[in-house]
Amino acid sequence: MKKERKERLLEAIQRASESTQFALVLDARLAGEPVDLSAEHGGSGWRLGWHWDLGERTLDDVVKQVLPSLGELPQVGIADIRLRSIYAECFSGNDYKGLSFGIADLSFLYVKGSKGNEPPTLWGLVHEKPIVIPASGVVATLIGKGLTLSDLCIGQVAGFTPDMRRAMIGQLSQARLLLDSGGSGFVAGVAIGGIGAKPIAVPAVGRPAGKAAGSSAPSGSVVSTAGGGSQTAAVDSADGMRKWFVVGKTIGPLRLGRVGGEWKDGKIGLLLDSAVDVGGLHLGLTGLCVRLPPSDPKPANLELALDGIDLAYRGGPISISGSFLKSEISVKGQKAVQYDGMAMIQAANFAITGFGSYASVDGRASLYIFAIVHLELGGPPCFRVNGLAAGFGYNRKLTLPPIEEVANFPLVRAALDPAYLSSGPGSLMQDAIGKLQKFIPPSLGDYWFAIGIRFSSFEMIQAFALLSVSFGNEVEIGLLGLAAMTIPKGSEPGKAVAYAELALRVVIKPAEGTIRLEARLTDESYVFCKDCHLTGGFAFYIWFGGPLAGDFVLTLGGYHPKFMPPPHYPIVPRLGINWQVTKEMSITGGMYFALTPSCLMAGGKLAAVYQSSSVKVWFIAYADFLLSWKPFYYLIDVGVALGVEVDLGIFSIRIHLGAQMHLWGPAFAGLIQIDLTVITVTVRFGPDKQPPPPLRAQEFVESFLPPTLKGSPDSSNVIVTQINSGLIREEKTRSGTMLRVVNAHALALTTQSLIPVSEFTGLKPQDALTSSPPELGIRSMGKTGLRSSYKVSINGRTEVRKNMRASLVKTAVPDALWGKSLEEGKVPLPEAPKAITLQAWAGLRISFDPIHPQGALPAMAIEKFAYETFDKPIPWDDQLKVAETIAANERKEIWTVMDDVSSPRRNAVLAVLARESPFDVNKVNLDELAEARESYFQADPKICRLGEAFV
């Protein structure tokens, strides 16, 4: 019994065993071939089936045996069709009824639900077995020996939920190809070239349908198909799907990159990536698409589309190339169309590269432009300029890469290598522009500009530096650089005795309160040969704002092996070499230096190892230094070891010698260990490790607090007061005192102490009432607690006024300085170094809300200021008298405001105003004005007669 027939009968028996009634299976023969008849009845309904296995017999052979009276079949190409099998099946149950029949692996299916106003329905044709289409001639050059089509399906699916789909596939396995896609409406699919692919779901014509769940992969993903073979790239969007197949064939001047299919906006499309090279001219097309709606396939509905084009000409010393690409991007979950372009001109003595991008996001333009000029501009040998770069971005965010990626950052690499963005015809758009989309995405409210310079030094160092300023949503100042040194000069990197490539990254973020400076040797650096890699990095971080304010780190080559850096510290590789001399021999070495708020560390290590299948020889030497701040304390570890190990099969022999020296102090002490394989000798000298004596108060002040300024009333200059906003100008009086003129409506000032604050005895910050001060100490003095009071008063007053805001200023302080000692009077040993900062109270921030005057006028509509020009005669009262004015020989300075002449005249006018308009605004008191004229006026005021001009 054939395997397929056996499985089919076992499946019927299985269903019968689950049935509550009966199943009947009959085995017969027709034309010498087996026929299976089955009838099943159970709780879910009934099923009738007929299956005739014909194997490799052809249609002509079966007709002659079963219906000999028909004679010969017409010669139309169907007589040699191999039938394989003919079957028919129908079923009816509580939920579904349907039928299926097929011949030669081609099946027709029809299913309809039994419940609901709009029951689920399915019909279609499926063909699972492969169909081989041989190829020859030019077609074979493009696609190989031929195409294999499998999993062919076409039909209609409506109303099936995921649970219904799984149930129907279990009941009618032939429906898998139609239901697996998850699509609704018109469904079609095929797997080409042995590459399995899920069917493409096409919405039913005439009514809307959502994108079929599971019908495609995410945008830009690579779909690995069931049939094996090559892979297809699927590009999916909200309203359609694309599937690509790589061809990679060249026929004369024509090159075919990819072909594909598309479903979008109710239309089926054919996709093509191709290029033509004729002489020095190159023309490439990306995403050429021909679309046609299947519901109305008229020539008038034919639609052409093109995603991109690239054009290049190379002839003699001149080469010109350009690219243009249209793509869909996602900005905060919304789809947008982006246009990217690039142009290059190269000649014998210069090269120009320009690229840019444009997109419309929420109706607002988003674009950037960047250009590079490669041209010898001259200069001294130590700084010879040979290139410039500049660019800007509008509603674009410039993302600066981490130090590890600076060497491959497009704006830097393209400036050093003119050919970086033109790796070959046809790759300009996909590769070069793709590199830029990652780093310069659309971002509303972000702007930037950048300038760069390329230079050389003594023809040995080639370098490029790019300065950028980003602003808008966040201010960021960045400096990126890359320098390459070749020894001897002019040698190719792979043939030089030494080649070093150093990347530089500096980022300043004022809002974040950070300055980050990093430099690192790239993986391309080597000395002697390319197997002897140079490694190393440098970092200098400062935190001047935010929760980490006050912290810093300076490191060259990393940290002490026992040091545990916090997460915000940079990771820096050792400054050294990694040399694989031979397959068996390797040499590694590294050095480091680091400075943190808690300690200073330095050291290095050198190791040489030879290891074969049976012998291992090694040599290791190291030195590590750790120094703590005052009170001064140090730990030093130095060691050397060498050994040999021989594997003799049954057993191995291992001999090792070594010496280690551990020093500490003060007082100077330590121990020396000698390792002689069979015995270890330890020699101690000096006292045991003991904590250093704590500092006295005067020693602490002199060591960690700034010196007293000349004329300062404080014993130490530890209090800093600064105006944050509202400062108009600064000026000196005749006595030399500095006066600051401020805008009272925008005034904000900060006063803080270098010594952490534990309580406020004067003006109290409003947010300090709901929190408690951090628990601190003075570690270098052996103190388990810190008590410091801070008093702030304004003109002797310590209460918060109505329009005043007093808030707490917090900062980060080093644990090594202000941390608590474990025991009063004892300073802990720096055995386990940690760069830890603690949160502390530092001072107050005082600001003032503007006071709106009483009786102020409300805002007026602009229409109120409209006017007409016509005569409005003003009647003159003859009884009016001319007001007495200040005599010409009288003083005209600020002091005359309060003299015996001005005061009575002014008081008479104010009395009339107070009687006729009794508002507070008319109550004038000029006493403070007269006493503090230099603080109120930006210039010395002048008083004159009405109508008199100043000289």
PDB file of N, CA and C in Angstrom, residues 345-424:
ATOM      1  N   ILE A 345      31.398  65.359  -7.989  1.00  0.00           N
ATOM      2  CA  ILE A 345      32.213  65.766  -9.133  1.00  0.00           C
ATOM      3  C   ILE A 345      33.664  65.530  -8.752  1.00  0.00           C
ATOM      4  N   GLN A 346      34.364  64.738  -9.554  1.00  0.00           N
ATOM      5  CA  GLN A 346      35.764  64.439  -9.288  1.00  0.00           C
ATOM      6  C   GLN A 346      36.591  64.791 -10.514  1.00  0.00           C
ATOM      7  N   ALA A 347      37.696  65.484 -10.248  1.00  0.00           N
ATOM      8  CA  ALA A 347      38.635  65.846 -11.311  1.00  0.00           C
ATOM      9  C   ALA A 347      40.036  65.498 -10.832  1.00  0.00           C
ATOM     10  N   ALA A 348      41.002  65.861 -11.629  1.00  0.00           N
ATOM     11  CA  ALA A 348      42.378  65.498 -11.289  1.00  0.00           C
ATOM     12  C   ALA A 348      42.854  66.202 -10.032  1.00  0.00           C
ATOM     13  N   ASN A 349      42.418  67.458  -9.810  1.00  0.00           N
ATOM     14  CA  ASN A 349      42.957  68.243  -8.706  1.00  0.00           C
ATOM     15  C   ASN A 349      41.945  68.541  -7.607  1.00  0.00           C
ATOM     16  N   PHE A 350      40.708  68.195  -7.804  1.00  0.00           N
ATOM     17  CA  PHE A 350      39.715  68.497  -6.769  1.00  0.00           C
ATOM     18  C   PHE A 350      38.546  67.521  -6.878  1.00  0.00           C
ATOM     19  N   ALA A 351      37.744  67.528  -5.812  1.00  0.00           N
ATOM     20  CA  ALA A 351      36.533  66.716  -5.791  1.00  0.00           C
ATOM     21  C   ALA A 351      35.511  67.419  -4.908  1.00  0.00           C
ATOM     22  N   ILE A 352      34.250  67.365  -5.323  1.00  0.00           N
ATOM     23  CA  ILE A 352      33.157  67.980  -4.566  1.00  0.00           C
ATOM     24  C   ILE A 352      32.076  66.927  -4.353  1.00  0.00           C
ATOM     25  N   THR A 353      31.653  66.790  -3.124  1.00  0.00           N
ATOM     26  CA  THR A 353      30.574  65.866  -2.783  1.00  0.00           C
ATOM     27  C   THR A 353      29.502  66.637  -2.022  1.00  0.00           C
ATOM     28  N   GLY A 354      28.276  66.490  -2.451  1.00  0.00           N
ATOM     29  CA  GLY A 354      27.154  67.119  -1.761  1.00  0.00           C
ATOM     30  C   GLY A 354      26.004  66.149  -1.632  1.00  0.00           C
ATOM     31  N   PHE A 355      25.363  66.163  -0.503  1.00  0.00           N
ATOM     32  CA  PHE A 355      24.200  65.299  -0.316  1.00  0.00           C
ATOM     33  C   PHE A 355      23.220  65.985   0.618  1.00  0.00           C
ATOM     34  N   GLY A 356      21.977  65.570   0.513  1.00  0.00           N
ATOM     35  CA  GLY A 356      20.935  66.184   1.321  1.00  0.00           C
ATOM     36  C   GLY A 356      19.679  65.350   1.318  1.00  0.00           C
ATOM     37  N   SER A 357      18.688  65.835   2.050  1.00  0.00           N
ATOM     38  CA  SER A 357      17.436  65.093   2.192  1.00  0.00           C
ATOM     39  C   SER A 357      16.321  66.077   2.479  1.00  0.00           C
ATOM     40  N   TYR A 358      15.110  65.733   2.029  1.00  0.00           N
ATOM     41  CA  TYR A 358      13.927  66.559   2.272  1.00  0.00           C
ATOM     42  C   TYR A 358      12.751  65.653   2.587  1.00  0.00           C
ATOM     43  N   ALA A 359      11.963  66.050   3.585  1.00  0.00           N
ATOM     44  CA  ALA A 359      10.742  65.336   3.933  1.00  0.00           C
ATOM     45  C   ALA A 359       9.742  66.341   4.482  1.00  0.00           C
ATOM     46  N   SER A 360       8.483  66.012   4.379  1.00  0.00           N
ATOM     47  CA  SER A 360       7.419  66.834   4.950  1.00  0.00           C
ATOM     48  C   SER A 360       6.797  66.069   6.105  1.00  0.00           C
ATOM     49  N   VAL A 361       6.910  66.645   7.319  1.00  0.00           N
ATOM     50  CA  VAL A 361       6.412  66.006   8.528  1.00  0.00           C
ATOM     51  C   VAL A 361       5.373  66.924   9.156  1.00  0.00           C
ATOM     52  N   ASP A 362       4.151  66.439   9.275  1.00  0.00           N
ATOM     53  CA  ASP A 362       3.041  67.236   9.821  1.00  0.00           C
ATOM     54  C   ASP A 362       2.893  68.565   9.083  1.00  0.00           C
ATOM     55  N   GLY A 363       3.120  68.535   7.771  1.00  0.00           N
ATOM     56  CA  GLY A 363       2.985  69.733   6.976  1.00  0.00           C
ATOM     57  C   GLY A 363       4.135  70.711   7.084  1.00  0.00           C
ATOM     58  N   ARG A 364       5.228  70.322   7.766  1.00  0.00           N
ATOM     59  CA  ARG A 364       6.378  71.208   7.942  1.00  0.00           C
ATOM     60  C   ARG A 364       7.592  70.592   7.256  1.00  0.00           C
ATOM     61  N   ALA A 365       8.383  71.432   6.623  1.00  0.00           N
ATOM     62  CA  ALA A 365       9.554  70.961   5.884  1.00  0.00           C
ATOM     63  C   ALA A 365      10.630  70.489   6.851  1.00  0.00           C
ATOM     64  N   SER A 366      11.302  69.425   6.468  1.00  0.00           N
ATOM     65  CA  SER A 366      12.431  68.878   7.229  1.00  0.00           C
ATOM     66  C   SER A 366      13.532  68.546   6.222  1.00  0.00           C
ATOM     67  N   LEU A 367      14.695  69.180   6.375  1.00  0.00           N
ATOM     68  CA  LEU A 367      15.727  68.996   5.357  1.00  0.00           C
ATOM     69  C   LEU A 367      17.110  69.187   5.972  1.00  0.00           C
ATOM     70  N   TYR A 368      18.114  68.724   5.251  1.00  0.00           N
ATOM     71  CA  TYR A 368      19.509  68.997   5.582  1.00  0.00           C
ATOM     72  C   TYR A 368      20.332  68.979   4.302  1.00  0.00           C
ATOM     73  N   ILE A 369      21.445  69.703   4.321  1.00  0.00           N
ATOM     74  CA  ILE A 369      22.388  69.767   3.202  1.00  0.00           C
ATOM     75  C   ILE A 369      23.790  69.727   3.788  1.00  0.00           C
ATOM     76  N   PHE A 370      24.657  68.946   3.171  1.00  0.00           N
ATOM     77  CA  PHE A 370      26.048  68.865   3.609  1.00  0.00           C
ATOM     78  C   PHE A 370      26.921  68.736   2.367  1.00  0.00           C
ATOM     79  N   ALA A 371      28.004  69.496   2.348  1.00  0.00           N
ATOM     80  CA  ALA A 371      28.892  69.501   1.178  1.00  0.00           C
ATOM     81  C   ALA A 371      30.342  69.422   1.636  1.00  0.00           C
ATOM     82  N   ILE A 372      31.151  68.740   0.838  1.00  0.00           N
ATOM     83  CA  ILE A 372      32.572  68.562   1.119  1.00  0.00           C
ATOM     84  C   ILE A 372      33.354  68.931  -0.132  1.00  0.00           C
ATOM     85  N   VAL A 373      34.404  69.742   0.045  1.00  0.00           N
ATOM     86  CA  VAL A 373      35.283  70.131  -1.057  1.00  0.00           C
ATOM     87  C   VAL A 373      36.667  69.578  -0.768  1.00  0.00           C
ATOM     88  N   HIS A 374      37.151  68.727  -1.656  1.00  0.00           N
ATOM     89  CA  HIS A 374      38.510  68.187  -1.558  1.00  0.00           C
ATOM     90  C   HIS A 374      39.393  68.986  -2.505  1.00  0.00           C
ATOM     91  N   LEU A 375      40.191  69.906  -1.928  1.00  0.00           N
ATOM     92  CA  LEU A 375      40.993  70.804  -2.742  1.00  0.00           C
ATOM     93  C   LEU A 375      42.187  71.280  -1.925  1.00  0.00           C
ATOM     94  N   GLU A 376      43.368  71.248  -2.547  1.00  0.00           N
ATOM     95  CA  GLU A 376      44.568  71.719  -1.876  1.00  0.00           C
ATOM     96  C   GLU A 376      44.514  73.239  -1.742  1.00  0.00           C
ATOM     97  N   LEU A 377      44.404  73.722  -0.471  1.00  0.00           N
ATOM     98  CA  LEU A 377      44.330  75.151  -0.211  1.00  0.00           C
ATOM     99  C   LEU A 377      45.629  75.712   0.342  1.00  0.00           C
ATOM    100  N   GLY A 378      46.602  74.856   0.637  1.00  0.00           N
ATOM    101  CA  GLY A 378      47.908  75.317   1.061  1.00  0.00           C
ATOM    102  C   GLY A 378      48.010  75.567   2.552  1.00  0.00           C
ATOM    103  N   GLY A 379      49.163  76.040   2.968  1.00  0.00           N
ATOM    104  CA  GLY A 379      49.450  76.293   4.360  1.00  0.00           C
ATOM    105  C   GLY A 379      50.835  75.789   4.717  1.00  0.00           C
ATOM    106  N   PRO A 380      51.274  76.029   5.943  1.00  0.00           N
ATOM    107  CA  PRO A 380      52.603  75.540   6.347  1.00  0.00           C
ATOM    108  C   PRO A 380      52.616  74.018   6.392  1.00  0.00           C
ATOM    109  N   PRO A 381      53.785  73.393   6.330  1.00  0.00           N
ATOM    110  CA  PRO A 381      53.844  71.914   6.322  1.00  0.00           C
ATOM    111  C   PRO A 381      53.202  71.282   7.550  1.00  0.00           C
ATOM    112  N   CYS A 382      53.223  71.968   8.681  1.00  0.00           N
ATOM    113  CA  CYS A 382      52.630  71.381   9.887  1.00  0.00           C
ATOM    114  C   CYS A 382      51.119  71.433   9.868  1.00  0.00           C
ATOM    115  N   PHE A 383      50.526  72.299   9.039  1.00  0.00           N
ATOM    116  CA  PHE A 383      49.066  72.402   8.977  1.00  0.00           C
ATOM    117  C   PHE A 383      48.678  72.818   7.567  1.00  0.00           C
ATOM    118  N   ARG A 384      48.632  71.844   6.689  1.00  0.00           N
ATOM    119  CA  ARG A 384      48.331  72.100   5.283  1.00  0.00           C
ATOM    120  C   ARG A 384      46.875  71.712   5.018  1.00  0.00           C
ATOM    121  N   VAL A 385      46.067  72.710   4.681  1.00  0.00           N
ATOM    122  CA  VAL A 385      44.632  72.499   4.485  1.00  0.00           C
ATOM    123  C   VAL A 385      44.393  71.920   3.097  1.00  0.00           C
ATOM    124  N   ASN A 386      43.653  70.808   3.037  1.00  0.00           N
ATOM    125  CA  ASN A 386      43.324  70.193   1.750  1.00  0.00           C
ATOM    126  C   ASN A 386      41.861  69.792   1.638  1.00  0.00           C
ATOM    127  N   GLY A 387      40.989  70.455   2.405  1.00  0.00           N
ATOM    128  CA  GLY A 387      39.575  70.176   2.270  1.00  0.00           C
ATOM    129  C   GLY A 387      38.752  70.971   3.263  1.00  0.00           C
ATOM    130  N   LEU A 388      37.517  71.290   2.877  1.00  0.00           N
ATOM    131  CA  LEU A 388      36.570  71.994   3.733  1.00  0.00           C
ATOM    132  C   LEU A 388      35.219  71.304   3.644  1.00  0.00           C
ATOM    133  N   ALA A 389      34.412  71.479   4.695  1.00  0.00           N
ATOM    134  CA  ALA A 389      33.075  70.885   4.724  1.00  0.00           C
ATOM    135  C   ALA A 389      32.153  71.806   5.504  1.00  0.00           C
ATOM    136  N   ALA A 390      30.875  71.801   5.134  1.00  0.00           N
ATOM    137  CA  ALA A 390      29.879  72.617   5.826  1.00  0.00           C
ATOM    138  C   ALA A 390      28.502  72.037   5.556  1.00  0.00           C
ATOM    139  N   GLY A 391      27.592  72.277   6.482  1.00  0.00           N
ATOM    140  CA  GLY A 391      26.235  71.796   6.302  1.00  0.00           C
ATOM    141  C   GLY A 391      25.321  72.355   7.367  1.00  0.00           C
ATOM    142  N   PHE A 392      24.013  72.173   7.167  1.00  0.00           N
ATOM    143  CA  PHE A 392      23.021  72.608   8.144  1.00  0.00           C
ATOM    144  C   PHE A 392      21.808  71.686   8.053  1.00  0.00           C
ATOM    145  N   GLY A 393      21.025  71.700   9.112  1.00  0.00           N
ATOM    146  CA  GLY A 393      19.802  70.913   9.154  1.00  0.00           C
ATOM    147  C   GLY A 393      18.665  71.736   9.717  1.00  0.00           C
ATOM    148  N   TYR A 394      17.489  71.610   9.106  1.00  0.00           N
ATOM    149  CA  TYR A 394      16.289  72.331   9.533  1.00  0.00           C
ATOM    150  C   TYR A 394      15.218  71.290   9.848  1.00  0.00           C
ATOM    151  N   ASN A 395      14.755  71.297  11.073  1.00  0.00           N
ATOM    152  CA  ASN A 395      13.848  70.249  11.559  1.00  0.00           C
ATOM    153  C   ASN A 395      14.479  68.867  11.371  1.00  0.00           C
ATOM    154  N   ARG A 396      15.754  68.808  11.658  1.00  0.00           N
ATOM    155  CA  ARG A 396      16.528  67.567  11.595  1.00  0.00           C
ATOM    156  C   ARG A 396      17.398  67.460  12.842  1.00  0.00           C
ATOM    157  N   LYS A 397      17.557  66.274  13.323  1.00  0.00           N
ATOM    158  CA  LYS A 397      18.394  66.023  14.495  1.00  0.00           C
ATOM    159  C   LYS A 397      19.702  65.390  14.037  1.00  0.00           C
ATOM    160  N   LEU A 398      20.794  65.994  14.436  1.00  0.00           N
ATOM    161  CA  LEU A 398      22.117  65.440  14.143  1.00  0.00           C
ATOM    162  C   LEU A 398      22.527  64.559  15.322  1.00  0.00           C
ATOM    163  N   THR A 399      22.577  63.279  15.094  1.00  0.00           N
ATOM    164  CA  THR A 399      22.933  62.318  16.134  1.00  0.00           C
ATOM    165  C   THR A 399      24.422  62.018  16.044  1.00  0.00           C
ATOM    166  N   LEU A 400      25.159  62.454  17.045  1.00  0.00           N
ATOM    167  CA  LEU A 400      26.597  62.193  17.059  1.00  0.00           C
ATOM    168  C   LEU A 400      26.836  60.759  17.521  1.00  0.00           C
ATOM    169  N   PRO A 401      27.692  60.019  16.843  1.00  0.00           N
ATOM    170  CA  PRO A 401      27.898  58.606  17.177  1.00  0.00           C
ATOM    171  C   PRO A 401      28.736  58.457  18.431  1.00  0.00           C
ATOM    172  N   PRO A 402      28.696  57.291  19.068  1.00  0.00           N
ATOM    173  CA  PRO A 402      29.637  57.023  20.165  1.00  0.00           C
ATOM    174  C   PRO A 402      31.052  56.951  19.635  1.00  0.00           C
ATOM    175  N   ILE A 403      32.012  56.989  20.541  1.00  0.00           N
ATOM    176  CA  ILE A 403      33.410  57.042  20.137  1.00  0.00           C
ATOM    177  C   ILE A 403      33.794  55.838  19.297  1.00  0.00           C
ATOM    178  N   GLU A 404      33.159  54.683  19.526  1.00  0.00           N
ATOM    179  CA  GLU A 404      33.497  53.483  18.758  1.00  0.00           C
ATOM    180  C   GLU A 404      33.117  53.612  17.290  1.00  0.00           C
ATOM    181  N   GLU A 405      32.145  54.494  16.948  1.00  0.00           N
ATOM    182  CA  GLU A 405      31.646  54.590  15.580  1.00  0.00           C
ATOM    183  C   GLU A 405      32.068  55.866  14.871  1.00  0.00           C
ATOM    184  N   VAL A 406      32.888  56.689  15.517  1.00  0.00           N
ATOM    185  CA  VAL A 406      33.309  57.942  14.879  1.00  0.00           C
ATOM    186  C   VAL A 406      34.062  57.673  13.588  1.00  0.00           C
ATOM    187  N   ALA A 407      34.899  56.643  13.567  1.00  0.00           N
ATOM    188  CA  ALA A 407      35.694  56.357  12.377  1.00  0.00           C
ATOM    189  C   ALA A 407      34.823  56.032  11.168  1.00  0.00           C
ATOM    190  N   ASN A 408      33.622  55.514  11.378  1.00  0.00           N
ATOM    191  CA  ASN A 408      32.733  55.161  10.277  1.00  0.00           C
ATOM    192  C   ASN A 408      31.558  56.116  10.159  1.00  0.00           C
ATOM    193  N   PHE A 409      31.582  57.245  10.878  1.00  0.00           N
ATOM    194  CA  PHE A 409      30.519  58.230  10.763  1.00  0.00           C
ATOM    195  C   PHE A 409      30.585  58.849   9.368  1.00  0.00           C
ATOM    196  N   PRO A 410      29.482  58.846   8.604  1.00  0.00           N
ATOM    197  CA  PRO A 410      29.552  59.262   7.195  1.00  0.00           C
ATOM    198  C   PRO A 410      30.115  60.658   6.982  1.00  0.00           C
ATOM    199  N   LEU A 411      29.755  61.620   7.838  1.00  0.00           N
ATOM    200  CA  LEU A 411      30.221  62.974   7.610  1.00  0.00           C
ATOM    201  C   LEU A 411      31.721  63.109   7.838  1.00  0.00           C
ATOM    202  N   VAL A 412      32.305  62.223   8.642  1.00  0.00           N
ATOM    203  CA  VAL A 412      33.749  62.243   8.889  1.00  0.00           C
ATOM    204  C   VAL A 412      34.490  61.417   7.854  1.00  0.00           C
ATOM    205  N   ARG A 413      34.029  60.192   7.623  1.00  0.00           N
ATOM    206  CA  ARG A 413      34.721  59.305   6.698  1.00  0.00           C
ATOM    207  C   ARG A 413      34.679  59.843   5.271  1.00  0.00           C
ATOM    208  N   ALA A 414      33.560  60.450   4.886  1.00  0.00           N
ATOM    209  CA  ALA A 414      33.465  60.980   3.524  1.00  0.00           C
ATOM    210  C   ALA A 414      34.421  62.136   3.299  1.00  0.00           C
ATOM    211  N   ALA A 415      34.750  62.878   4.373  1.00  0.00           N
ATOM    212  CA  ALA A 415      35.682  63.984   4.220  1.00  0.00           C
ATOM    213  C   ALA A 415      37.121  63.500   4.044  1.00  0.00           C
ATOM    214  N   LEU A 416      37.470  62.373   4.648  1.00  0.00           N
ATOM    215  CA  LEU A 416      38.819  61.828   4.510  1.00  0.00           C
ATOM    216  C   LEU A 416      38.986  60.983   3.255  1.00  0.00           C
ATOM    217  N   ASP A 417      37.902  60.345   2.818  1.00  0.00           N
ATOM    218  CA  ASP A 417      37.977  59.440   1.667  1.00  0.00           C
ATOM    219  C   ASP A 417      36.960  59.882   0.624  1.00  0.00           C
ATOM    220  N   PRO A 418      37.371  60.525  -0.456  1.00  0.00           N
ATOM    221  CA  PRO A 418      36.411  60.992  -1.462  1.00  0.00           C
ATOM    222  C   PRO A 418      35.596  59.868  -2.077  1.00  0.00           C
ATOM    223  N   ALA A 419      36.106  58.648  -2.079  1.00  0.00           N
ATOM    224  CA  ALA A 419      35.396  57.529  -2.705  1.00  0.00           C
ATOM    225  C   ALA A 419      34.503  56.781  -1.728  1.00  0.00           C
ATOM    226  N   TYR A 420      34.396  57.271  -0.478  1.00  0.00           N
ATOM    227  CA  TYR A 420      33.631  56.533   0.534  1.00  0.00           C
ATOM    228  C   TYR A 420      32.166  56.401   0.151  1.00  0.00           C
ATOM    229  N   LEU A 421      31.593  57.456  -0.409  1.00  0.00           N
ATOM    230  CA  LEU A 421      30.168  57.439  -0.756  1.00  0.00           C
ATOM    231  C   LEU A 421      29.928  57.005  -2.195  1.00  0.00           C
ATOM    232  N   SER A 422      30.943  56.498  -2.867  1.00  0.00           N
ATOM    233  CA  SER A 422      30.772  56.027  -4.240  1.00  0.00           C
ATOM    234  C   SER A 422      31.508  54.715  -4.406  1.00  0.00           C
ATOM    235  N   SER A 423      31.061  53.708  -3.639  1.00  0.00           N
ATOM    236  CA  SER A 423      31.756  52.420  -3.669  1.00  0.00           C
ATOM    237  C   SER A 423      31.545  51.658  -4.964  1.00  0.00           C
ATOM    238  N   GLY A 424      30.609  52.101  -5.791  1.00  0.00           N
ATOM    239  CA  GLY A 424      30.420  51.429  -7.064  1.00  0.00           C
ATOM    240  C   GLY A 424      29.114  51.831  -7.695  1.00  0.00           C
TER     241      GLY A 424
END
